[in-house]
mmCIF file of N, CA and C in Angstrom:
data_model
loop_
_atom_site.group_PDB
_atom_site.id
_atom_site.type_symbol
_atom_site.label_atom_id
_atom_site.label_comp_id
_atom_site.label_asym_id
_atom_site.label_seq_id
_atom_site.Cartn_x
_atom_site.Cartn_y
_atom_site.Cartn_z
ATOM 1 N N CYS A 188 -31.463 -167.844 309.300
ATOM 2 C CA CYS A 188 -30.841 -166.551 309.475
ATOM 3 C C CYS A 188 -29.845 -166.332 308.327
ATOM 4 N N GLU A 189 -29.944 -165.228 307.685
ATOM 5 C CA GLU A 189 -29.095 -164.906 306.536
ATOM 6 C C GLU A 189 -27.607 -164.912 306.896
ATOM 7 N N ILE A 190 -27.288 -164.433 308.062
ATOM 8 C CA ILE A 190 -25.887 -164.387 308.492
ATOM 9 C C ILE A 190 -25.336 -165.799 308.644
ATOM 10 N N GLY A 191 -26.113 -166.678 309.210
ATOM 11 C CA GLY A 191 -25.684 -168.065 309.375
ATOM 12 C C GLY A 191 -25.457 -168.751 308.047
ATOM 13 N N LEU A 192 -26.350 -168.526 307.099
ATOM 14 C CA LEU A 192 -26.195 -169.120 305.770
ATOM 15 C C LEU A 192 -24.942 -168.592 305.077
ATOM 16 N N GLU A 193 -24.691 -167.302 305.233
ATOM 17 C CA GLU A 193 -23.488 -166.712 304.641
ATOM 18 C C GLU A 193 -22.232 -167.322 305.258
ATOM 19 N N ALA A 194 -22.221 -167.469 306.571
ATOM 20 C CA ALA A 194 -21.068 -168.056 307.254
ATOM 21 C C ALA A 194 -20.869 -169.509 306.837
ATOM 22 N N LEU A 195 -21.963 -170.261 306.704
ATOM 23 C CA LEU A 195 -21.859 -171.653 306.254
ATOM 24 C C LEU A 195 -21.274 -171.738 304.850
ATOM 25 N N ALA A 196 -21.690 -170.851 303.966
ATOM 26 C CA ALA A 196 -21.171 -170.841 302.599
ATOM 27 C C ALA A 196 -19.673 -170.558 302.595
ATOM 28 N N VAL A 197 -19.242 -169.632 303.424
ATOM 29 C CA VAL A 197 -17.818 -169.299 303.533
ATOM 30 C C VAL A 197 -17.035 -170.521 304.007
ATOM 31 N N LEU A 198 -17.548 -171.181 305.031
ATOM 32 C CA LEU A 198 -16.867 -172.354 305.572
ATOM 33 C C LEU A 198 -16.853 -173.499 304.569
ATOM 34 N N ALA A 199 -17.953 -173.698 303.853
ATOM 35 C CA ALA A 199 -18.038 -174.778 302.869
ATOM 36 C C ALA A 199 -17.032 -174.590 301.742
ATOM 37 N N LYS A 200 -16.774 -173.349 301.380
ATOM 38 C CA LYS A 200 -15.820 -173.050 300.308
ATOM 39 C C LYS A 200 -14.379 -173.038 300.809
ATOM 40 N N GLY A 201 -14.209 -173.110 302.121
ATOM 41 C CA GLY A 201 -12.866 -173.068 302.688
ATOM 42 C C GLY A 201 -12.242 -171.690 302.643
ATOM 43 N N GLU A 202 -13.087 -170.691 302.498
ATOM 44 C CA GLU A 202 -12.615 -169.314 302.461
ATOM 45 C C GLU A 202 -12.635 -168.736 303.868
ATOM 46 N N GLY A 203 -12.023 -167.606 304.016
ATOM 47 C CA GLY A 203 -12.058 -166.894 305.280
ATOM 48 C C GLY A 203 -12.612 -165.503 305.074
ATOM 49 N N ARG A 204 -12.973 -164.874 306.129
ATOM 50 C CA ARG A 204 -13.453 -163.501 306.081
ATOM 51 C C ARG A 204 -12.614 -162.677 307.042
ATOM 52 N N PRO A 205 -12.429 -161.393 306.747
ATOM 53 C CA PRO A 205 -11.635 -160.529 307.631
ATOM 54 C C PRO A 205 -12.353 -160.268 308.956
ATOM 55 N N ALA A 206 -11.584 -159.838 309.924
ATOM 56 C CA ALA A 206 -12.134 -159.554 311.249
ATOM 57 C C ALA A 206 -13.240 -158.508 311.176
ATOM 58 N N ALA A 207 -13.120 -157.535 310.284
ATOM 59 C CA ALA A 207 -14.149 -156.493 310.164
ATOM 60 C C ALA A 207 -15.493 -157.094 309.768
ATOM 61 N N TRP A 208 -15.470 -158.117 308.937
ATOM 62 C CA TRP A 208 -16.708 -158.805 308.535
ATOM 63 C C TRP A 208 -17.351 -159.441 309.767
ATOM 64 N N ALA A 209 -16.540 -160.158 310.553
ATOM 65 C CA ALA A 209 -17.051 -160.822 311.751
ATOM 66 C C ALA A 209 -17.584 -159.806 312.754
ATOM 67 N N GLU A 210 -16.896 -158.682 312.892
ATOM 68 C CA GLU A 210 -17.343 -157.645 313.828
ATOM 69 C C GLU A 210 -18.677 -157.052 313.394
ATOM 70 N N ALA A 211 -18.846 -156.830 312.103
ATOM 71 C CA ALA A 211 -20.112 -156.285 311.597
ATOM 72 C C ALA A 211 -21.247 -157.268 311.836
ATOM 73 N N LYS A 212 -20.992 -158.540 311.585
ATOM 74 C CA LYS A 212 -22.025 -159.564 311.799
ATOM 75 C C LYS A 212 -22.325 -159.709 313.287
ATOM 76 N N ALA A 213 -21.294 -159.593 314.124
ATOM 77 C CA ALA A 213 -21.489 -159.690 315.572
ATOM 78 C C ALA A 213 -22.370 -158.558 316.080
ATOM 79 N N ARG A 214 -22.224 -157.366 315.499
ATOM 80 C CA ARG A 214 -23.083 -156.240 315.908
ATOM 81 C C ARG A 214 -24.545 -156.530 315.564
ATOM 82 N N VAL A 215 -24.778 -157.088 314.389
ATOM 83 C CA VAL A 215 -26.152 -157.431 313.993
ATOM 84 C C VAL A 215 -26.712 -158.491 314.935
ATOM 85 N N LEU A 216 -25.912 -159.506 315.248
ATOM 86 C CA LEU A 216 -26.367 -160.566 316.153
ATOM 87 C C LEU A 216 -26.614 -160.030 317.561
ATOM 88 N N ALA A 217 -25.775 -159.099 318.012
ATOM 89 C CA ALA A 217 -25.969 -158.509 319.339
ATOM 90 C C ALA A 217 -27.289 -157.755 319.400
ATOM 91 N N GLU A 218 -27.595 -157.029 318.341
ATOM 92 C CA GLU A 218 -28.870 -156.303 318.294
ATOM 93 C C GLU A 218 -30.041 -157.284 318.272
ATOM 94 N N ALA A 219 -29.893 -158.360 317.527
ATOM 95 C CA ALA A 219 -30.966 -159.357 317.439
ATOM 96 C C ALA A 219 -31.143 -160.127 318.741
ATOM 97 N N SER A 220 -30.100 -160.165 319.569
ATOM 98 C CA SER A 220 -30.183 -160.929 320.813
ATOM 99 C C SER A 220 -30.921 -160.191 321.920
ATOM 100 N N ARG A 221 -31.196 -158.918 321.700
ATOM 101 C CA ARG A 221 -31.946 -158.165 322.711
ATOM 102 C C ARG A 221 -33.369 -158.699 322.776
ATOM 103 N N PRO A 222 -33.816 -159.088 323.966
ATOM 104 C CA PRO A 222 -35.162 -159.652 324.105
ATOM 105 C C PRO A 222 -36.251 -158.666 323.676
ATOM 106 N N VAL A 223 -37.243 -159.199 323.016
ATOM 107 C CA VAL A 223 -38.408 -158.421 322.601
ATOM 108 C C VAL A 223 -39.632 -159.137 323.159
ATOM 109 N N ALA A 224 -40.376 -158.445 323.978
ATOM 110 C CA ALA A 224 -41.576 -159.025 324.591
ATOM 111 C C ALA A 224 -41.246 -160.348 325.280
ATOM 112 N N HIS A 225 -40.130 -160.366 325.981
ATOM 113 C CA HIS A 225 -39.691 -161.531 326.753
ATOM 114 C C HIS A 225 -39.398 -162.748 325.885
ATOM 115 N N ALA A 226 -39.068 -162.530 324.638
ATOM 116 C CA ALA A 226 -38.719 -163.632 323.736
ATOM 117 C C ALA A 226 -37.279 -163.456 323.264
ATOM 118 N N GLU A 227 -36.575 -164.563 323.154
ATOM 119 C CA GLU A 227 -35.200 -164.546 322.665
ATOM 120 C C GLU A 227 -35.064 -165.566 321.544
ATOM 121 N N LEU A 228 -34.176 -165.295 320.598
ATOM 122 C CA LEU A 228 -33.924 -166.232 319.511
ATOM 123 C C LEU A 228 -32.843 -167.218 319.951
ATOM 124 N N ALA A 229 -33.188 -168.484 320.011
ATOM 125 C CA ALA A 229 -32.281 -169.505 320.521
ATOM 126 C C ALA A 229 -31.096 -169.778 319.603
ATOM 127 N N VAL A 230 -31.191 -169.470 318.342
ATOM 128 C CA VAL A 230 -30.135 -169.821 317.387
ATOM 129 C C VAL A 230 -28.986 -168.818 317.351
ATOM 130 N N LEU A 231 -29.108 -167.691 317.994
ATOM 131 C CA LEU A 231 -28.108 -166.631 317.859
ATOM 132 C C LEU A 231 -26.716 -167.049 318.318
ATOM 133 N N GLU A 232 -26.622 -167.817 319.379
ATOM 134 C CA GLU A 232 -25.306 -168.254 319.853
ATOM 135 C C GLU A 232 -24.633 -169.145 318.806
ATOM 136 N N ALA A 233 -25.389 -170.063 318.225
ATOM 137 C CA ALA A 233 -24.832 -170.956 317.204
ATOM 138 C C ALA A 233 -24.417 -170.179 315.956
ATOM 139 N N VAL A 234 -25.215 -169.209 315.550
ATOM 140 C CA VAL A 234 -24.872 -168.400 314.377
ATOM 141 C C VAL A 234 -23.611 -167.590 314.662
ATOM 142 N N GLY A 235 -23.489 -167.089 315.862
ATOM 143 C CA GLY A 235 -22.281 -166.362 316.249
ATOM 144 C C GLY A 235 -21.038 -167.235 316.146
ATOM 145 N N LYS A 236 -21.160 -168.496 316.530
ATOM 146 C CA LYS A 236 -20.032 -169.423 316.407
ATOM 147 C C LYS A 236 -19.659 -169.635 314.945
ATOM 148 N N LEU A 237 -20.652 -169.733 314.073
ATOM 149 C CA LEU A 237 -20.378 -169.882 312.642
ATOM 150 C C LEU A 237 -19.634 -168.663 312.102
ATOM 151 N N VAL A 238 -20.072 -167.480 312.510
ATOM 152 C CA VAL A 238 -19.430 -166.244 312.053
ATOM 153 C C VAL A 238 -17.974 -166.207 312.511
ATOM 154 N N ARG A 239 -17.737 -166.543 313.779
ATOM 155 C CA ARG A 239 -16.364 -166.534 314.291
ATOM 156 C C ARG A 239 -15.499 -167.572 313.572
ATOM 157 N N ALA A 240 -16.065 -168.725 313.280
ATOM 158 C CA ALA A 240 -15.314 -169.752 312.548
ATOM 159 C C ALA A 240 -14.981 -169.285 311.136
ATOM 160 N N ALA A 241 -15.920 -168.608 310.485
ATOM 161 C CA ALA A 241 -15.692 -168.110 309.127
ATOM 162 C C ALA A 241 -14.605 -167.044 309.093
ATOM 163 N N ALA A 242 -14.418 -166.367 310.214
ATOM 164 C CA ALA A 242 -13.376 -165.343 310.302
ATOM 165 C C ALA A 242 -12.072 -165.915 310.856
ATOM 166 N N GLY A 243 -12.045 -167.243 311.041
ATOM 167 C CA GLY A 243 -10.829 -167.887 311.530
ATOM 168 C C GLY A 243 -10.624 -167.786 313.017
ATOM 169 N N LYS A 244 -11.697 -167.512 313.735
ATOM 170 C CA LYS A 244 -11.614 -167.392 315.191
ATOM 171 C C LYS A 244 -12.351 -168.564 315.826
ATOM 172 N N ALA A 245 -11.857 -169.767 315.590
ATOM 173 C CA ALA A 245 -12.514 -170.971 316.098
ATOM 174 C C ALA A 245 -12.489 -170.991 317.621
ATOM 175 N N GLU A 246 -13.481 -171.640 318.175
ATOM 176 C CA GLU A 246 -13.584 -171.750 319.643
ATOM 177 C C GLU A 246 -13.208 -173.131 320.092
#
């Protein structure tokens, strides 16, 4: 997932992203999490955690 790779790169560099960045990525992930033909993407929760960590919102 492109969003996950971007979040990993941010974390690897020790950089942070603003809350607006995390909110935009969260909207994309929310849309992707909607089931299609009874299928769900299992990685979305983990990618969401990466995005929140990159924005400094660790869980």
